[in-house]
Amino acid sequence: MTTLYVSDLDGTLVRDDLTLSNESRHELCALLAEGALITVASARSVTSIRAILGNIPFTLPIIEFNGAFLTEYRTGRHEIVNAIPATLARGIFDALTAAGCEPYISSFDGAHDLVFYREIANEGMAAYFAERAAFKDERLRRVDDLAATLDIGTVCLTVIERGERLDPVHASLATAFGDRVELTSCDYRYFPGWKFFTVHDRRATKDQAIAALRKARGLEEAELVVFGDEVNDIGMMRAADRPIAMANAKPGVKVLAREIIGSNNEDSVVRRIRADREKMAGR
């Protein structure tokens, strides 16, 4: 049986220090060289993913921005783009700014990935900016008129705020726009006390992106094995033939898992894939 393995990145494939261990790197490259069908599905951009993983020879496209893009890893070419319609993006932007939130706006203009911001309004936004600056992220663009960027091709609006301030904003947008967009709120794992709130097009989910990948590559009949730890992994956990949760996963993820393995700091994903393939080979 053909098996497709899809792993989340942060809290799953990579360690808490945002690195891929030498063991995981070596084993992942070896598995891919043997023909294993492995890819990653992340809330991050391909720019950020490549800064963390380096030259991993993925043969399948990766899933970035939670499913907003299906992207060729080596070149960064997007095979699928799920942008938010401009009128809808403007309505969401207006609602966010009316609530006192200052978003980052991630866009694709047909040739380039871009991240627009007007000001760094709080410590959480500063931490996000510093991480991307450390990655030498060339997408960052400061603009005076953030609303003017909404016609370019918005794929995500990101707000970073304290939970007590963000939770009512999430609830309000869910009431107003919840049937037209995908809203996700999760802890900022590298900056405790702060939360990420993202708005994507309703087509931009990991499970839908995996379905598109399977169709594009003729893998509809392949067994789907996924690895995850966070709330944005729940959709693909539900879609999987074998959903596997990390020991450090959120309770809502663990309850969906057929199996719970070690933590993201123990090379658990690549070890589990290696064990799986050895079992299938009858070793």
PDB file of C-alpha atoms in Angstrom:
ATOM      1  CA  MET A   1       0.000   0.000   0.000  1.00  0.00           C
ATOM      2  CA  THR A   2       1.194   3.515  -0.828  1.00  0.00           C
ATOM      3  CA  THR A   3       1.396   5.763   2.219  1.00  0.00           C
ATOM      4  CA  LEU A   4       1.481   9.549   2.307  1.00  0.00           C
ATOM      5  CA  TYR A   5       3.006  11.098   5.446  1.00  0.00           C
ATOM      6  CA  VAL A   6       2.165  14.695   6.321  1.00  0.00           C
ATOM      7  CA  SER A   7       3.754  16.350   9.344  1.00  0.00           C
ATOM      8  CA  ASP A   8       3.097  19.634  11.043  1.00  0.00           C
ATOM      9  CA  LEU A   9       6.246  21.666  11.719  1.00  0.00           C
ATOM     10  CA  ASP A  10       6.337  23.616  15.006  1.00  0.00           C
ATOM     11  CA  GLY A  11       5.813  21.376  18.007  1.00  0.00           C
ATOM     12  CA  THR A  12       5.869  18.295  15.776  1.00  0.00           C
ATOM     13  CA  LEU A  13       8.775  17.832  13.357  1.00  0.00           C
ATOM     14  CA  VAL A  14      11.079  20.494  14.795  1.00  0.00           C
ATOM     15  CA  ARG A  15      12.275  20.977  18.346  1.00  0.00           C
ATOM     16  CA  ASP A  16      11.274  23.683  20.782  1.00  0.00           C
ATOM     17  CA  ASP A  17      14.335  25.705  19.769  1.00  0.00           C
ATOM     18  CA  LEU A  18      13.019  25.797  16.181  1.00  0.00           C
ATOM     19  CA  THR A  19      15.699  23.472  14.823  1.00  0.00           C
ATOM     20  CA  LEU A  20      15.622  20.159  13.031  1.00  0.00           C
ATOM     21  CA  SER A  21      17.996  17.827  14.862  1.00  0.00           C
ATOM     22  CA  ASN A  22      20.871  16.165  13.029  1.00  0.00           C
ATOM     23  CA  GLU A  23      19.187  12.792  13.478  1.00  0.00           C
ATOM     24  CA  SER A  24      15.882  14.008  12.072  1.00  0.00           C
ATOM     25  CA  ARG A  25      17.625  15.753   9.182  1.00  0.00           C
ATOM     26  CA  HIS A  26      19.678  12.686   8.258  1.00  0.00           C
ATOM     27  CA  GLU A  27      16.745  10.292   8.604  1.00  0.00           C
ATOM     28  CA  LEU A  28      14.329  12.524   6.719  1.00  0.00           C
ATOM     29  CA  CYS A  29      16.732  12.855   3.811  1.00  0.00           C
ATOM     30  CA  ALA A  30      17.327   9.095   3.813  1.00  0.00           C
ATOM     31  CA  LEU A  31      13.587   8.349   3.813  1.00  0.00           C
ATOM     32  CA  LEU A  32      12.998  10.719   0.917  1.00  0.00           C
ATOM     33  CA  ALA A  33      15.904   9.178  -1.008  1.00  0.00           C
ATOM     34  CA  GLU A  34      14.244   5.784  -0.559  1.00  0.00           C
ATOM     35  CA  GLY A  35      11.080   7.151  -2.151  1.00  0.00           C
ATOM     36  CA  ALA A  36       8.981   7.771   0.952  1.00  0.00           C
ATOM     37  CA  LEU A  37       6.138  10.222   0.282  1.00  0.00           C
ATOM     38  CA  ILE A  38       6.610  12.870   2.974  1.00  0.00           C
ATOM     39  CA  THR A  39       5.688  16.520   3.168  1.00  0.00           C
ATOM     40  CA  VAL A  40       4.938  19.188   5.755  1.00  0.00           C
ATOM     41  CA  ALA A  41       1.832  21.245   6.480  1.00  0.00           C
ATOM     42  CA  SER A  42       2.456  24.411   8.448  1.00  0.00           C
ATOM     43  CA  ALA A  43       0.968  27.766   9.369  1.00  0.00           C
ATOM     44  CA  ARG A  44       4.339  29.203   8.367  1.00  0.00           C
ATOM     45  CA  SER A  45       5.366  30.512   4.957  1.00  0.00           C
ATOM     46  CA  VAL A  46       7.722  28.649   2.651  1.00  0.00           C
ATOM     47  CA  THR A  47      10.303  31.350   3.417  1.00  0.00           C
ATOM     48  CA  SER A  48      10.131  30.590   7.122  1.00  0.00           C
ATOM     49  CA  ILE A  49       9.943  26.815   6.611  1.00  0.00           C
ATOM     50  CA  ARG A  50      13.075  26.802   4.438  1.00  0.00           C
ATOM     51  CA  ALA A  51      14.908  28.951   6.988  1.00  0.00           C
ATOM     52  CA  ILE A  52      14.230  26.242   9.576  1.00  0.00           C
ATOM     53  CA  LEU A  53      14.567  23.045   7.514  1.00  0.00           C
ATOM     54  CA  GLY A  54      17.171  24.046   4.940  1.00  0.00           C
ATOM     55  CA  ASN A  55      17.752  21.902   1.858  1.00  0.00           C
ATOM     56  CA  ILE A  56      15.440  18.984   2.522  1.00  0.00           C
ATOM     57  CA  PRO A  57      14.778  17.310  -0.874  1.00  0.00           C
ATOM     58  CA  PHE A  58      10.985  17.185  -0.718  1.00  0.00           C
ATOM     59  CA  THR A  59       9.545  15.740  -3.916  1.00  0.00           C
ATOM     60  CA  LEU A  60       5.967  16.662  -3.060  1.00  0.00           C
ATOM     61  CA  PRO A  61       4.741  20.225  -2.634  1.00  0.00           C
ATOM     62  CA  ILE A  62       4.479  21.553   0.897  1.00  0.00           C
ATOM     63  CA  ILE A  63       1.415  23.105   2.511  1.00  0.00           C
ATOM     64  CA  GLU A  64       2.002  26.589   3.895  1.00  0.00           C
ATOM     65  CA  PHE A  65      -0.156  29.215   5.594  1.00  0.00           C
ATOM     66  CA  ASN A  66      -2.418  26.442   6.903  1.00  0.00           C
ATOM     67  CA  GLY A  67      -3.455  25.568   3.353  1.00  0.00           C
ATOM     68  CA  ALA A  68      -3.542  28.976   1.667  1.00  0.00           C
ATOM     69  CA  PHE A  69      -0.698  27.766  -0.552  1.00  0.00           C
ATOM     70  CA  LEU A  70       0.370  24.447  -2.032  1.00  0.00           C
ATOM     71  CA  THR A  71       3.988  25.204  -2.904  1.00  0.00           C
ATOM     72  CA  GLU A  72       7.021  23.606  -4.535  1.00  0.00           C
ATOM     73  CA  TYR A  73       9.593  23.576  -1.757  1.00  0.00           C
ATOM     74  CA  ARG A  74      12.779  24.121  -3.753  1.00  0.00           C
ATOM     75  CA  THR A  75      11.588  27.019  -5.908  1.00  0.00           C
ATOM     76  CA  GLY A  76       8.810  28.516  -3.795  1.00  0.00           C
ATOM     77  CA  ARG A  77       6.445  28.353  -6.781  1.00  0.00           C
ATOM     78  CA  HIS A  78       2.815  28.186  -5.688  1.00  0.00           C
ATOM     79  CA  GLU A  79       0.761  25.452  -7.336  1.00  0.00           C
ATOM     80  CA  ILE A  80      -2.443  26.547  -5.585  1.00  0.00           C
ATOM     81  CA  VAL A  81      -3.275  29.937  -4.065  1.00  0.00           C
ATOM     82  CA  ASN A  82      -6.346  30.368  -1.861  1.00  0.00           C
ATOM     83  CA  ALA A  83      -6.637  34.131  -1.397  1.00  0.00           C
ATOM     84  CA  ILE A  84      -9.378  35.986   0.471  1.00  0.00           C
ATOM     85  CA  PRO A  85     -11.654  37.957  -1.898  1.00  0.00           C
ATOM     86  CA  ALA A  86     -10.705  41.635  -1.721  1.00  0.00           C
ATOM     87  CA  THR A  87     -14.107  42.872  -0.563  1.00  0.00           C
ATOM     88  CA  LEU A  88     -14.194  40.300   2.203  1.00  0.00           C
ATOM     89  CA  ALA A  89     -10.604  41.061   3.227  1.00  0.00           C
ATOM     90  CA  ARG A  90     -11.488  44.741   3.502  1.00  0.00           C
ATOM     91  CA  GLY A  91     -14.483  43.997   5.724  1.00  0.00           C
ATOM     92  CA  ILE A  92     -12.332  41.880   8.026  1.00  0.00           C
ATOM     93  CA  PHE A  93      -9.602  44.510   8.106  1.00  0.00           C
ATOM     94  CA  ASP A  94     -12.134  47.204   9.021  1.00  0.00           C
ATOM     95  CA  ALA A  95     -13.528  45.024  11.820  1.00  0.00           C
ATOM     96  CA  LEU A  96     -10.045  44.333  13.195  1.00  0.00           C
ATOM     97  CA  THR A  97      -8.938  47.948  13.161  1.00  0.00           C
ATOM     98  CA  ALA A  98     -12.256  49.074  14.689  1.00  0.00           C
ATOM     99  CA  ALA A  99     -11.475  46.697  17.563  1.00  0.00           C
ATOM    100  CA  GLY A 100      -8.060  48.341  17.989  1.00  0.00           C
ATOM    101  CA  CYS A 101      -6.050  45.515  16.420  1.00  0.00           C
ATOM    102  CA  GLU A 102      -3.043  46.092  14.190  1.00  0.00           C
ATOM    103  CA  PRO A 103      -2.653  43.205  11.723  1.00  0.00           C
ATOM    104  CA  TYR A 104       0.132  41.904   9.572  1.00  0.00           C
ATOM    105  CA  ILE A 105      -1.220  41.286   6.053  1.00  0.00           C
ATOM    106  CA  SER A 106       0.336  38.462   4.042  1.00  0.00           C
ATOM    107  CA  SER A 107      -0.212  38.719   0.291  1.00  0.00           C
ATOM    108  CA  PHE A 108       0.730  37.238  -3.060  1.00  0.00           C
ATOM    109  CA  ASP A 109       0.808  39.692  -5.970  1.00  0.00           C
ATOM    110  CA  GLY A 110       1.076  37.015  -8.635  1.00  0.00           C
ATOM    111  CA  ALA A 111       4.864  36.964  -8.537  1.00  0.00           C
ATOM    112  CA  HIS A 112       6.020  37.740  -5.003  1.00  0.00           C
ATOM    113  CA  ASP A 113       5.062  36.842  -1.443  1.00  0.00           C
ATOM    114  CA  LEU A 114       4.732  39.951   0.710  1.00  0.00           C
ATOM    115  CA  VAL A 115       4.034  40.787   4.362  1.00  0.00           C
ATOM    116  CA  PHE A 116       2.743  44.299   4.977  1.00  0.00           C
ATOM    117  CA  TYR A 117       2.616  46.110   8.306  1.00  0.00           C
ATOM    118  CA  ARG A 118       1.965  49.675   9.376  1.00  0.00           C
ATOM    119  CA  GLU A 119       3.474  49.699  12.835  1.00  0.00           C
ATOM    120  CA  ILE A 120       4.835  47.316  15.428  1.00  0.00           C
ATOM    121  CA  ALA A 121       2.126  47.959  17.985  1.00  0.00           C
ATOM    122  CA  ASN A 122       3.063  45.591  20.808  1.00  0.00           C
ATOM    123  CA  GLU A 123       5.639  43.157  22.161  1.00  0.00           C
ATOM    124  CA  GLY A 124       4.029  40.187  20.434  1.00  0.00           C
ATOM    125  CA  MET A 125       4.255  41.851  17.032  1.00  0.00           C
ATOM    126  CA  ALA A 126       7.857  42.796  17.813  1.00  0.00           C
ATOM    127  CA  ALA A 127       8.725  39.169  18.601  1.00  0.00           C
ATOM    128  CA  TYR A 128       7.159  38.017  15.320  1.00  0.00           C
ATOM    129  CA  PHE A 129       9.046  40.687  13.386  1.00  0.00           C
ATOM    130  CA  ALA A 130      12.348  39.854  15.089  1.00  0.00           C
ATOM    131  CA  GLU A 131      12.039  36.154  14.219  1.00  0.00           C
ATOM    132  CA  ARG A 132      11.434  36.918  10.561  1.00  0.00           C
ATOM    133  CA  ALA A 133      14.187  39.496  10.456  1.00  0.00           C
ATOM    134  CA  ALA A 134      16.539  36.849  11.874  1.00  0.00           C
ATOM    135  CA  PHE A 135      15.489  34.594   8.972  1.00  0.00           C
ATOM    136  CA  LYS A 136      16.366  37.473   6.584  1.00  0.00           C
ATOM    137  CA  ASP A 137      12.749  37.419   5.416  1.00  0.00           C
ATOM    138  CA  GLU A 138      12.542  39.606   2.312  1.00  0.00           C
ATOM    139  CA  ARG A 139       8.734  39.674   2.306  1.00  0.00           C
ATOM    140  CA  LEU A 140       8.464  42.368   5.001  1.00  0.00           C
ATOM    141  CA  ARG A 141       7.180  45.751   3.800  1.00  0.00           C
ATOM    142  CA  ARG A 142       6.308  48.730   6.005  1.00  0.00           C
ATOM    143  CA  VAL A 143       3.522  50.873   4.536  1.00  0.00           C
ATOM    144  CA  ASP A 144       1.638  53.942   5.699  1.00  0.00           C
ATOM    145  CA  ASP A 145      -1.676  52.857   4.186  1.00  0.00           C
ATOM    146  CA  LEU A 146      -2.255  49.239   5.137  1.00  0.00           C
ATOM    147  CA  ALA A 147      -5.779  49.210   3.701  1.00  0.00           C
ATOM    148  CA  ALA A 148      -4.385  49.956   0.245  1.00  0.00           C
ATOM    149  CA  THR A 149      -2.660  46.560   0.183  1.00  0.00           C
ATOM    150  CA  LEU A 150      -5.925  44.625   0.402  1.00  0.00           C
ATOM    151  CA  ASP A 151      -6.400  44.553  -3.372  1.00  0.00           C
ATOM    152  CA  ILE A 152      -3.043  42.847  -3.967  1.00  0.00           C
ATOM    153  CA  GLY A 153      -4.111  39.312  -3.087  1.00  0.00           C
ATOM    154  CA  THR A 154      -4.546  38.832   0.651  1.00  0.00           C
ATOM    155  CA  VAL A 155      -3.930  35.297   1.879  1.00  0.00           C
ATOM    156  CA  CYS A 156      -3.826  35.933   5.623  1.00  0.00           C
ATOM    157  CA  LEU A 157      -4.434  38.609   8.240  1.00  0.00           C
ATOM    158  CA  THR A 158      -2.494  37.977  11.440  1.00  0.00           C
ATOM    159  CA  VAL A 159      -3.096  39.653  14.767  1.00  0.00           C
ATOM    160  CA  ILE A 160      -0.822  39.069  17.759  1.00  0.00           C
ATOM    161  CA  GLU A 161      -2.307  40.159  21.062  1.00  0.00           C
ATOM    162  CA  ARG A 162      -2.877  39.213  24.667  1.00  0.00           C
ATOM    163  CA  GLY A 163      -5.498  36.504  25.011  1.00  0.00           C
ATOM    164  CA  GLU A 164      -7.897  38.565  27.102  1.00  0.00           C
ATOM    165  CA  ARG A 165      -8.024  41.173  24.358  1.00  0.00           C
ATOM    166  CA  LEU A 166      -8.017  38.767  21.426  1.00  0.00           C
ATOM    167  CA  ASP A 167     -10.712  36.331  22.539  1.00  0.00           C
ATOM    168  CA  PRO A 168     -13.644  38.772  22.169  1.00  0.00           C
ATOM    169  CA  VAL A 169     -12.307  39.882  18.777  1.00  0.00           C
ATOM    170  CA  HIS A 170     -12.256  36.253  17.626  1.00  0.00           C
ATOM    171  CA  ALA A 171     -15.825  35.777  18.840  1.00  0.00           C
ATOM    172  CA  SER A 172     -17.016  38.928  17.094  1.00  0.00           C
ATOM    173  CA  LEU A 173     -15.418  38.020  13.759  1.00  0.00           C
ATOM    174  CA  ALA A 174     -16.745  34.468  14.004  1.00  0.00           C
ATOM    175  CA  THR A 175     -20.263  35.875  14.243  1.00  0.00           C
ATOM    176  CA  ALA A 176     -19.785  38.303  11.365  1.00  0.00           C
ATOM    177  CA  PHE A 177     -17.594  36.296   8.969  1.00  0.00           C
ATOM    178  CA  GLY A 178     -17.314  32.748  10.292  1.00  0.00           C
ATOM    179  CA  ASP A 179     -19.123  31.111   7.371  1.00  0.00           C
ATOM    180  CA  ARG A 180     -16.820  32.738   4.808  1.00  0.00           C
ATOM    181  CA  VAL A 181     -13.354  32.505   6.326  1.00  0.00           C
ATOM    182  CA  GLU A 182     -11.214  30.240   8.484  1.00  0.00           C
ATOM    183  CA  LEU A 183     -10.448  31.747  11.899  1.00  0.00           C
ATOM    184  CA  THR A 184      -7.729  30.259  14.099  1.00  0.00           C
ATOM    185  CA  SER A 185      -6.503  31.325  17.516  1.00  0.00           C
ATOM    186  CA  CYS A 186      -3.589  29.659  19.276  1.00  0.00           C
ATOM    187  CA  ASP A 187      -0.886  30.417  21.817  1.00  0.00           C
ATOM    188  CA  TYR A 188       2.300  32.066  20.606  1.00  0.00           C
ATOM    189  CA  ARG A 189       4.484  29.180  21.709  1.00  0.00           C
ATOM    190  CA  TYR A 190       7.737  31.147  21.556  1.00  0.00           C
ATOM    191  CA  PHE A 191       6.401  34.192  23.405  1.00  0.00           C
ATOM    192  CA  PRO A 192       4.288  33.105  26.416  1.00  0.00           C
ATOM    193  CA  GLY A 193       1.293  35.221  27.326  1.00  0.00           C
ATOM    194  CA  TRP A 194       0.526  36.198  23.735  1.00  0.00           C
ATOM    195  CA  LYS A 195      -1.732  34.622  21.121  1.00  0.00           C
ATOM    196  CA  PHE A 196      -1.898  34.409  17.350  1.00  0.00           C
ATOM    197  CA  PHE A 197      -5.186  35.072  15.603  1.00  0.00           C
ATOM    198  CA  THR A 198      -5.253  34.370  11.867  1.00  0.00           C
ATOM    199  CA  VAL A 199      -7.856  34.847   9.161  1.00  0.00           C
ATOM    200  CA  HIS A 200      -7.627  32.794   5.961  1.00  0.00           C
ATOM    201  CA  ASP A 201      -9.953  32.019   3.110  1.00  0.00           C
ATOM    202  CA  ARG A 202     -12.375  29.215   3.936  1.00  0.00           C
ATOM    203  CA  ARG A 203     -10.547  26.950   1.440  1.00  0.00           C
ATOM    204  CA  ALA A 204      -7.263  27.436   3.312  1.00  0.00           C
ATOM    205  CA  THR A 205      -7.152  24.510   5.714  1.00  0.00           C
ATOM    206  CA  LYS A 206      -4.598  21.741   5.965  1.00  0.00           C
ATOM    207  CA  ASP A 207      -7.106  18.978   5.266  1.00  0.00           C
ATOM    208  CA  GLN A 208      -8.372  20.680   2.089  1.00  0.00           C
ATOM    209  CA  ALA A 209      -4.800  21.313   0.931  1.00  0.00           C
ATOM    210  CA  ILE A 210      -3.915  17.665   1.515  1.00  0.00           C
ATOM    211  CA  ALA A 211      -6.961  16.632  -0.544  1.00  0.00           C
ATOM    212  CA  ALA A 212      -5.801  18.933  -3.359  1.00  0.00           C
ATOM    213  CA  LEU A 213      -2.282  17.486  -3.146  1.00  0.00           C
ATOM    214  CA  ARG A 214      -3.563  13.919  -3.297  1.00  0.00           C
ATOM    215  CA  LYS A 215      -5.699  14.711  -6.334  1.00  0.00           C
ATOM    216  CA  ALA A 216      -2.880  16.551  -8.125  1.00  0.00           C
ATOM    217  CA  ARG A 217      -0.435  13.690  -7.576  1.00  0.00           C
ATOM    218  CA  GLY A 218      -2.810  10.777  -8.053  1.00  0.00           C
ATOM    219  CA  LEU A 219      -2.633   9.788  -4.384  1.00  0.00           C
ATOM    220  CA  GLU A 220      -6.348   9.639  -3.593  1.00  0.00           C
ATOM    221  CA  GLU A 221      -6.064   5.941  -2.723  1.00  0.00           C
ATOM    222  CA  ALA A 222      -2.888   6.292  -0.659  1.00  0.00           C
ATOM    223  CA  GLU A 223      -3.091   5.751   3.078  1.00  0.00           C
ATOM    224  CA  LEU A 224      -2.873   9.133   4.810  1.00  0.00           C
ATOM    225  CA  VAL A 225      -0.769   9.365   7.977  1.00  0.00           C
ATOM    226  CA  VAL A 226      -0.544  12.753   9.683  1.00  0.00           C
ATOM    227  CA  PHE A 227       1.406  14.044  12.677  1.00  0.00           C
ATOM    228  CA  GLY A 228       0.203  17.066  14.661  1.00  0.00           C
ATOM    229  CA  ASP A 229       0.057  18.870  17.962  1.00  0.00           C
ATOM    230  CA  GLU A 230      -1.982  22.098  17.618  1.00  0.00           C
ATOM    231  CA  VAL A 231      -5.557  23.183  17.005  1.00  0.00           C
ATOM    232  CA  ASN A 232      -4.827  23.981  13.350  1.00  0.00           C
ATOM    233  CA  ASP A 233      -3.973  20.281  12.888  1.00  0.00           C
ATOM    234  CA  ILE A 234      -7.429  19.071  13.942  1.00  0.00           C
ATOM    235  CA  GLY A 235      -8.875  19.107  10.417  1.00  0.00           C
ATOM    236  CA  MET A 236      -6.128  16.957   8.953  1.00  0.00           C
ATOM    237  CA  MET A 237      -6.245  14.645  11.973  1.00  0.00           C
ATOM    238  CA  ARG A 238      -9.912  14.016  11.243  1.00  0.00           C
ATOM    239  CA  ALA A 239      -9.180  13.428   7.549  1.00  0.00           C
ATOM    240  CA  ALA A 240      -6.334  10.980   8.155  1.00  0.00           C
ATOM    241  CA  ASP A 241      -6.451   7.199   7.967  1.00  0.00           C
ATOM    242  CA  ARG A 242      -3.910   7.202  10.793  1.00  0.00           C
ATOM    243  CA  PRO A 243      -3.833  10.397  12.850  1.00  0.00           C
ATOM    244  CA  ILE A 244      -0.788  10.490  15.139  1.00  0.00           C
ATOM    245  CA  ALA A 245      -0.415  13.032  17.944  1.00  0.00           C
ATOM    246  CA  MET A 246       2.715  14.159  19.705  1.00  0.00           C
ATOM    247  CA  ALA A 247       3.139  13.682  23.450  1.00  0.00           C
ATOM    248  CA  ASN A 248       3.136  17.475  23.719  1.00  0.00           C
ATOM    249  CA  ALA A 249      -0.073  17.868  21.669  1.00  0.00           C
ATOM    250  CA  LYS A 250      -3.121  19.799  22.840  1.00  0.00           C
ATOM    251  CA  PRO A 251      -5.893  17.643  24.377  1.00  0.00           C
ATOM    252  CA  GLY A 252      -8.190  18.361  21.426  1.00  0.00           C
ATOM    253  CA  VAL A 253      -5.595  16.837  19.109  1.00  0.00           C
ATOM    254  CA  LYS A 254      -4.781  13.838  21.287  1.00  0.00           C
ATOM    255  CA  VAL A 255      -8.417  12.806  21.524  1.00  0.00           C
ATOM    256  CA  LEU A 256      -8.504  12.375  17.727  1.00  0.00           C
ATOM    257  CA  ALA A 257      -5.305  10.351  17.522  1.00  0.00           C
ATOM    258  CA  ARG A 258      -5.085   6.645  16.856  1.00  0.00           C
ATOM    259  CA  GLU A 259      -1.604   6.749  18.348  1.00  0.00           C
ATOM    260  CA  ILE A 260       0.383   9.111  20.599  1.00  0.00           C
ATOM    261  CA  ILE A 261       4.148   9.113  20.153  1.00  0.00           C
ATOM    262  CA  GLY A 262       7.017  10.952  21.853  1.00  0.00           C
ATOM    263  CA  SER A 263       7.496  14.691  21.927  1.00  0.00           C
ATOM    264  CA  ASN A 264       8.818  16.954  19.202  1.00  0.00           C
ATOM    265  CA  ASN A 265      12.154  17.087  21.043  1.00  0.00           C
ATOM    266  CA  GLU A 266      12.752  13.338  20.604  1.00  0.00           C
ATOM    267  CA  ASP A 267      12.905  12.922  16.783  1.00  0.00           C
ATOM    268  CA  SER A 268       9.580  11.160  17.163  1.00  0.00           C
ATOM    269  CA  VAL A 269       8.160  11.843  13.700  1.00  0.00           C
ATOM    270  CA  VAL A 270      11.059  10.474  11.645  1.00  0.00           C
ATOM    271  CA  ARG A 271      11.518   7.545  14.021  1.00  0.00           C
ATOM    272  CA  ARG A 272       7.849   6.630  13.658  1.00  0.00           C
ATOM    273  CA  ILE A 273       7.989   6.852   9.850  1.00  0.00           C
ATOM    274  CA  ARG A 274      11.144   4.706   9.788  1.00  0.00           C
ATOM    275  CA  ALA A 275       9.526   2.086  12.042  1.00  0.00           C
ATOM    276  CA  ASP A 276       6.421   2.134   9.878  1.00  0.00           C
ATOM    277  CA  ARG A 277       8.341   1.545   6.678  1.00  0.00           C
ATOM    278  CA  GLU A 278      10.428  -1.235   8.204  1.00  0.00           C
ATOM    279  CA  LYS A 279       7.259  -2.942   9.376  1.00  0.00           C
ATOM    280  CA  MET A 280       5.707  -2.677   5.897  1.00  0.00           C
ATOM    281  CA  ALA A 281       8.912  -4.087   4.393  1.00  0.00           C
ATOM    282  CA  GLY A 282       8.677  -7.039   6.774  1.00  0.00           C
ATOM    283  CA  ARG A 283      11.979  -6.400   8.436  1.00  0.00           C
TER     284      ARG A 283
END
